[in-house]
């Protein structure tokens, strides 16, 4: 098996884990309030990434002084990115309480087409495939979420959350080339978890009271989705073409729907299937690289640099380098 094939399989497994995390969020919502769940998964997520930071530092032979300096560099951007992360994750979890895991996965995936559109206002080029992706994803969203009188309240919350995810990804893109992205993710998890823990007593009647019955869901979302998912991403993206890897990671939305069907018995209407298919096609189209993207990708490959791809977790672990 070639290194590229192994990389794509690892990224595919990563997208499966991240897609199934929506199932964990849905199950966790049955026992824990949104803020309690996010606080628990956030602190676990930060803890899960620390061994990866240690391993990468050791492999790169980073000195203790250099490690402290690397942590210091992520502190300031980590606050803004953590605030965006808190907004997106909060609205997503509140929305999951009122919608299906599949719907939440597809609606969240809409940020994959919103990021390049928002980037256009910051002077970045938006290719024709992105506009084609929007032309498919927006009516697909309508078909998937329309209840006859409007968009369902849960879907609407998740949809508003995609705006936070969009600015979150753009913020990461501004600093990812200058800081350690794994340390930055630890910082954003800590900011999100701390804010969630502070808000929980005011927003929930019995915060953390359902932690024990929700423990499996919290562990999946906080440890497996974060620690294992990030490790697979870091290893898998090294020998993967960025354009192909981005499309593989976009399948997270589909896996969220598959997980909802397998473990929660969720089913879409015929209209919903059409909407989901259109959204998936739109998301994939938006990942087709422009000529400039292909040129940069070829330049990186020629120089032996690892590729860096948009990572669609959710959302909870979304990173992007432009």
Coordinates of C-alpha atoms in Angstrom, one line a residue:
X1 CA 0.0 0.0 0.0
X2 CA 1.4 3.4 -1.0
X3 CA 1.9 6.2 1.5
X4 CA -0.7 8.3 -0.3
X5 CA -3.3 5.5 -0.2
X6 CA -2.6 5.0 3.5
X7 CA -3.1 8.7 4.1
X8 CA -6.4 8.8 2.4
X9 CA -7.7 5.8 4.4
X10 CA -6.6 7.5 7.6
X11 CA -8.4 10.7 6.6
X12 CA -11.5 8.7 5.7
X13 CA -11.5 7.1 9.1
X14 CA -11.0 10.5 10.6
X15 CA -14.1 11.8 8.8
X16 CA -16.1 8.8 10.0
X17 CA -15.2 9.5 13.6
X18 CA -16.0 13.2 13.3
X19 CA -19.3 12.5 11.6
X20 CA -20.3 10.0 14.3
X21 CA -19.5 12.7 16.9
X22 CA -22.8 14.3 16.0
X23 CA -24.5 11.1 17.2
X24 CA -22.5 11.4 20.5
X25 CA -23.7 15.0 20.8
X26 CA -27.3 13.9 20.2
X27 CA -27.1 11.1 22.8
X28 CA -25.3 13.5 25.3
X29 CA -28.1 16.0 24.9
X30 CA -30.6 13.5 26.4
X31 CA -28.8 13.7 29.7
X32 CA -26.7 16.9 29.8
X33 CA -27.5 20.5 29.0
X34 CA -25.5 22.1 26.1
X35 CA -23.2 24.1 28.4
X36 CA -22.4 21.1 30.7
X37 CA -21.8 18.8 27.7
X38 CA -19.5 21.3 26.0
X39 CA -17.6 22.0 29.2
X40 CA -17.0 18.3 29.8
X41 CA -16.0 17.6 26.2
X42 CA -13.9 20.7 26.0
X43 CA -11.7 19.9 29.0
X44 CA -11.4 16.3 27.8
X45 CA -10.5 17.5 24.3
X46 CA -7.7 19.7 25.6
X47 CA -6.4 16.9 27.7
X48 CA -6.6 14.5 24.8
X49 CA -4.4 16.7 22.6
X50 CA -1.6 17.2 25.2
X51 CA 0.0 13.8 24.5
X52 CA 0.0 14.7 20.8
X53 CA 1.7 18.0 21.5
X54 CA 4.3 16.2 23.6
X55 CA 4.9 13.6 20.9
X56 CA 5.3 16.2 18.1
X57 CA 7.6 18.3 20.3
X58 CA 9.8 15.3 21.1
X59 CA 10.0 14.2 17.4
X60 CA 11.0 17.8 16.5
X61 CA 13.4 18.0 19.4
X62 CA 11.8 21.1 20.8
X63 CA 13.5 22.5 23.9
X64 CA 11.5 23.4 27.0
X65 CA 12.2 27.1 26.3
X66 CA 10.9 26.8 22.7
X67 CA 7.8 24.9 24.0
X68 CA 6.9 27.7 26.4
X69 CA 7.4 30.2 23.7
X70 CA 5.1 28.2 21.4
X71 CA 2.4 28.2 24.1
X72 CA 2.8 32.0 24.6
X73 CA 2.3 32.6 20.9
X74 CA -1.1 30.9 20.9
X75 CA -2.5 32.7 24.0
X76 CA -3.7 35.9 22.3
X77 CA -5.2 34.4 19.1
X78 CA -6.6 31.6 21.2
X79 CA -8.9 33.9 23.0
X80 CA -10.6 35.2 19.8
X81 CA -10.7 31.8 18.1
X82 CA -11.9 30.3 21.4
X83 CA -14.8 32.8 21.5
X84 CA -15.9 31.9 18.0
X85 CA -15.5 28.3 18.9
X86 CA -17.7 28.8 22.0
X87 CA -20.4 30.5 19.9
X88 CA -20.4 27.8 17.2
X89 CA -20.3 24.9 19.5
X90 CA -23.0 26.3 21.8
X91 CA -25.4 26.9 19.0
X92 CA -24.6 23.5 17.5
X93 CA -25.3 21.7 20.7
X94 CA -28.4 23.7 21.5
X95 CA -29.6 22.9 18.0
X96 CA -28.8 19.2 18.3
X97 CA -31.2 19.1 21.2
X98 CA -34.0 19.9 18.8
X99 CA -33.0 18.3 15.5
X100 CA -31.4 15.1 14.2
X101 CA -27.7 14.3 14.1
X102 CA -27.9 14.0 10.3
X103 CA -29.5 17.4 9.9
X104 CA -27.0 19.0 12.3
X105 CA -24.1 17.4 10.3
X106 CA -25.3 18.6 6.9
X107 CA -26.3 22.1 8.1
X108 CA -22.9 22.5 9.9
X109 CA -21.2 21.4 6.7
X110 CA -22.5 24.5 5.0
X111 CA -19.6 26.4 6.5
X112 CA -17.4 24.7 3.9
X113 CA -18.9 26.9 1.2
X114 CA -19.4 30.0 3.5
X115 CA -15.7 30.2 4.3
X116 CA -14.5 31.0 0.8
X117 CA -17.4 33.4 0.3
X118 CA -16.5 35.3 3.4
X119 CA -12.9 35.2 2.4
X120 CA -13.8 37.1 -0.7
X121 CA -14.6 40.1 1.4
X122 CA -11.1 39.9 2.9
X123 CA -9.5 40.0 -0.6
X124 CA -9.2 36.3 -1.2
X125 CA -10.2 34.8 -4.5
X126 CA -13.4 32.7 -4.8
X127 CA -13.4 30.2 -7.6
X128 CA -16.3 29.3 -9.9
X129 CA -16.7 25.9 -8.2
X130 CA -17.5 27.6 -4.9
X131 CA -20.3 29.6 -6.5
X132 CA -21.6 26.4 -8.1
X133 CA -21.4 24.7 -4.7
X134 CA -23.5 27.5 -3.2
X135 CA -26.1 27.2 -6.0
X136 CA -26.6 23.6 -5.0
X137 CA -26.1 23.8 -1.2
X138 CA -28.6 26.6 -0.5
X139 CA -31.6 25.1 -2.1
X140 CA -30.5 21.7 -0.7
X141 CA -30.6 23.3 2.8
X142 CA -34.1 24.5 2.1
X143 CA -35.3 21.0 1.1
X144 CA -33.5 19.4 4.1
X145 CA -34.8 21.7 6.8
X146 CA -38.1 23.1 5.6
X147 CA -41.0 22.0 7.8
X148 CA -43.8 23.5 5.8
X149 CA -44.0 26.7 7.8
X150 CA -40.3 27.5 8.2
X151 CA -36.9 26.1 9.2
X152 CA -37.0 23.9 12.3
X153 CA -35.8 25.7 15.4
X154 CA -32.9 23.3 15.9
X155 CA -31.8 23.5 12.3
X156 CA -32.0 27.3 12.6
X157 CA -29.7 27.4 15.7
X158 CA -27.2 25.2 13.9
X159 CA -27.4 27.4 10.8
X160 CA -26.7 30.5 12.8
X161 CA -23.8 28.6 14.4
X162 CA -22.2 28.2 10.9
X163 CA -21.5 31.9 10.9
X164 CA -19.4 31.5 14.0
X165 CA -17.6 28.5 12.4
X166 CA -16.9 30.6 9.3
X167 CA -15.2 33.4 11.3
X168 CA -13.5 30.7 13.4
X169 CA -12.0 29.1 10.3
X170 CA -11.0 32.5 8.9
X171 CA -9.4 33.4 12.2
X172 CA -7.4 30.2 12.3
X173 CA -6.3 30.8 8.7
X174 CA -4.8 34.2 9.7
X175 CA -2.6 32.7 12.4
X176 CA -2.1 29.0 11.5
X177 CA 1.1 29.7 9.6
X178 CA 2.7 31.4 12.6
X179 CA 1.7 29.3 15.5
X180 CA 1.4 25.6 16.4
X181 CA -2.1 24.6 15.2
X182 CA -2.4 21.8 17.8
X183 CA -1.5 24.1 20.7
X184 CA -4.0 26.6 19.2
X185 CA -6.7 24.0 19.3
X186 CA -5.8 23.2 22.9
X187 CA -6.3 26.9 23.7
X188 CA -9.6 27.1 21.9
X189 CA -10.9 24.0 23.7
X190 CA -9.9 25.5 27.1
X191 CA -11.6 28.9 26.3
X192 CA -14.8 27.1 25.1
X193 CA -14.8 24.7 28.1
X194 CA -14.2 27.5 30.6
X195 CA -16.9 29.8 29.3
X196 CA -19.4 26.8 29.1
X197 CA -18.6 25.9 32.7
X198 CA -19.2 29.5 33.8
X199 CA -22.5 29.8 32.0
X200 CA -23.8 26.3 32.9
X201 CA -25.0 27.2 36.4
X202 CA -27.0 30.2 35.1
X203 CA -28.5 28.5 32.0
X204 CA -29.2 25.0 33.4
X205 CA -31.3 23.9 36.4
X206 CA -28.9 21.1 37.4
X207 CA -25.6 21.5 35.5
X208 CA -23.5 18.3 35.2
X209 CA -26.1 16.3 37.0
X210 CA -26.5 13.9 34.1
X211 CA -22.7 13.5 33.5
X212 CA -22.6 9.8 34.5
X213 CA -25.3 8.5 32.1
X214 CA -23.8 10.8 29.3
X215 CA -20.3 9.7 30.0
X216 CA -19.9 7.5 26.9
X217 CA -21.1 10.3 24.7
X218 CA -18.8 12.8 26.4
X219 CA -15.8 10.4 26.1
X220 CA -16.4 9.9 22.4
X221 CA -16.8 13.6 21.7
X222 CA -14.0 14.7 24.0
X223 CA -11.4 11.9 23.6
X224 CA -12.0 9.8 20.5
X225 CA -13.2 12.6 18.2
X226 CA -10.5 15.0 19.4
X227 CA -7.4 12.9 20.4
X228 CA -7.7 10.1 17.9
X229 CA -9.3 12.4 15.2
X230 CA -6.5 14.9 15.4
X231 CA -3.8 12.3 15.3
X232 CA -5.3 10.7 12.2
X233 CA -5.5 14.1 10.6
X234 CA -1.9 15.0 11.4
X235 CA -0.6 11.7 10.2
X236 CA -2.9 11.3 7.2
X237 CA -2.5 14.8 5.7
X238 CA 1.3 14.5 5.4
X239 CA 1.3 12.5 2.2
X240 CA -2.2 13.4 0.9
X241 CA -3.0 15.8 -1.9
X242 CA -4.7 18.8 -0.3
X243 CA -7.6 18.9 -2.8
X244 CA -8.4 15.2 -2.5
X245 CA -8.0 15.3 1.3
X246 CA -10.4 18.2 1.6
X247 CA -13.0 16.3 -0.3
X248 CA -12.5 13.2 1.9
X249 CA -12.9 15.3 5.0
X250 CA -16.1 16.9 3.6
X251 CA -17.7 13.5 3.8
X252 CA -18.1 14.1 7.6
X253 CA -21.6 15.4 6.9
X254 CA -22.6 12.2 5.2
X255 CA -21.2 10.1 8.0
X256 CA -23.2 12.1 10.5
X257 CA -26.4 11.1 8.7
X258 CA -25.2 7.5 8.4
X259 CA -24.5 7.4 12.2
X260 CA -27.9 8.9 13.0
X261 CA -29.6 6.3 10.9
X262 CA -27.6 3.4 12.4
X263 CA -27.6 4.3 16.1
X264 CA -30.6 6.7 16.5
X265 CA -33.0 5.3 13.9
X266 CA -33.2 8.6 12.1
X267 CA -34.8 8.7 8.7
X268 CA -35.1 11.5 6.1
X269 CA -38.1 12.2 4.0
X270 CA -37.8 11.9 0.2
X271 CA -37.5 15.7 0.1
X272 CA -34.8 15.5 2.8
X273 CA -32.8 13.0 0.8
X274 CA -32.8 15.3 -2.2
X275 CA -31.8 18.2 0.0
X276 CA -29.0 16.2 1.7
X277 CA -27.7 15.0 -1.7
X278 CA -27.7 18.6 -3.1
X279 CA -25.9 19.9 0.0
X280 CA -23.3 17.1 -0.2
X281 CA -22.7 17.8 -3.9
X282 CA -22.4 21.6 -3.2
X283 CA -19.9 21.0 -0.3
X284 CA -17.8 18.7 -2.5
X285 CA -17.9 21.2 -5.4
X286 CA -16.7 24.0 -3.2
X287 CA -13.6 21.9 -2.4
X288 CA -12.5 21.7 -6.1
X289 CA -9.2 23.7 -6.1
X290 CA -8.7 26.7 -8.3
X291 CA -5.8 27.0 -10.7
X292 CA -3.9 29.0 -8.0
X293 CA -4.6 26.3 -5.4
X294 CA -3.3 23.6 -7.7
X295 CA -0.2 25.6 -8.4
X296 CA 0.4 26.0 -4.6
X297 CA -0.3 22.3 -4.1
X298 CA 2.2 21.4 -6.8
X299 CA 4.8 23.7 -5.3
X300 CA 4.4 22.2 -1.8
X301 CA 4.6 18.7 -3.2
X302 CA 7.8 19.5 -5.2
X303 CA 9.4 21.0 -2.1
X304 CA 8.4 18.0 0.0
X305 CA 6.2 20.0 2.4
X306 CA 3.2 18.2 4.0
X307 CA -0.1 19.4 2.8
X308 CA -2.5 21.3 5.1
X309 CA -6.2 20.8 4.4
X310 CA -9.4 22.4 5.6
X311 CA -10.7 20.2 8.4
X312 CA -14.4 20.2 8.8
X313 CA -15.0 19.1 12.3
X314 CA -16.7 21.2 14.0
X315 CA -16.5 22.3 14.0
X316 CA -15.1 21.1 17.1
X317 CA -11.7 20.8 15.7
X318 CA -11.7 22.8 12.6
X319 CA -8.4 24.1 11.4
X320 CA -7.6 25.8 8.1
X321 CA -4.4 27.3 6.6
X322 CA -4.8 29.5 3.6

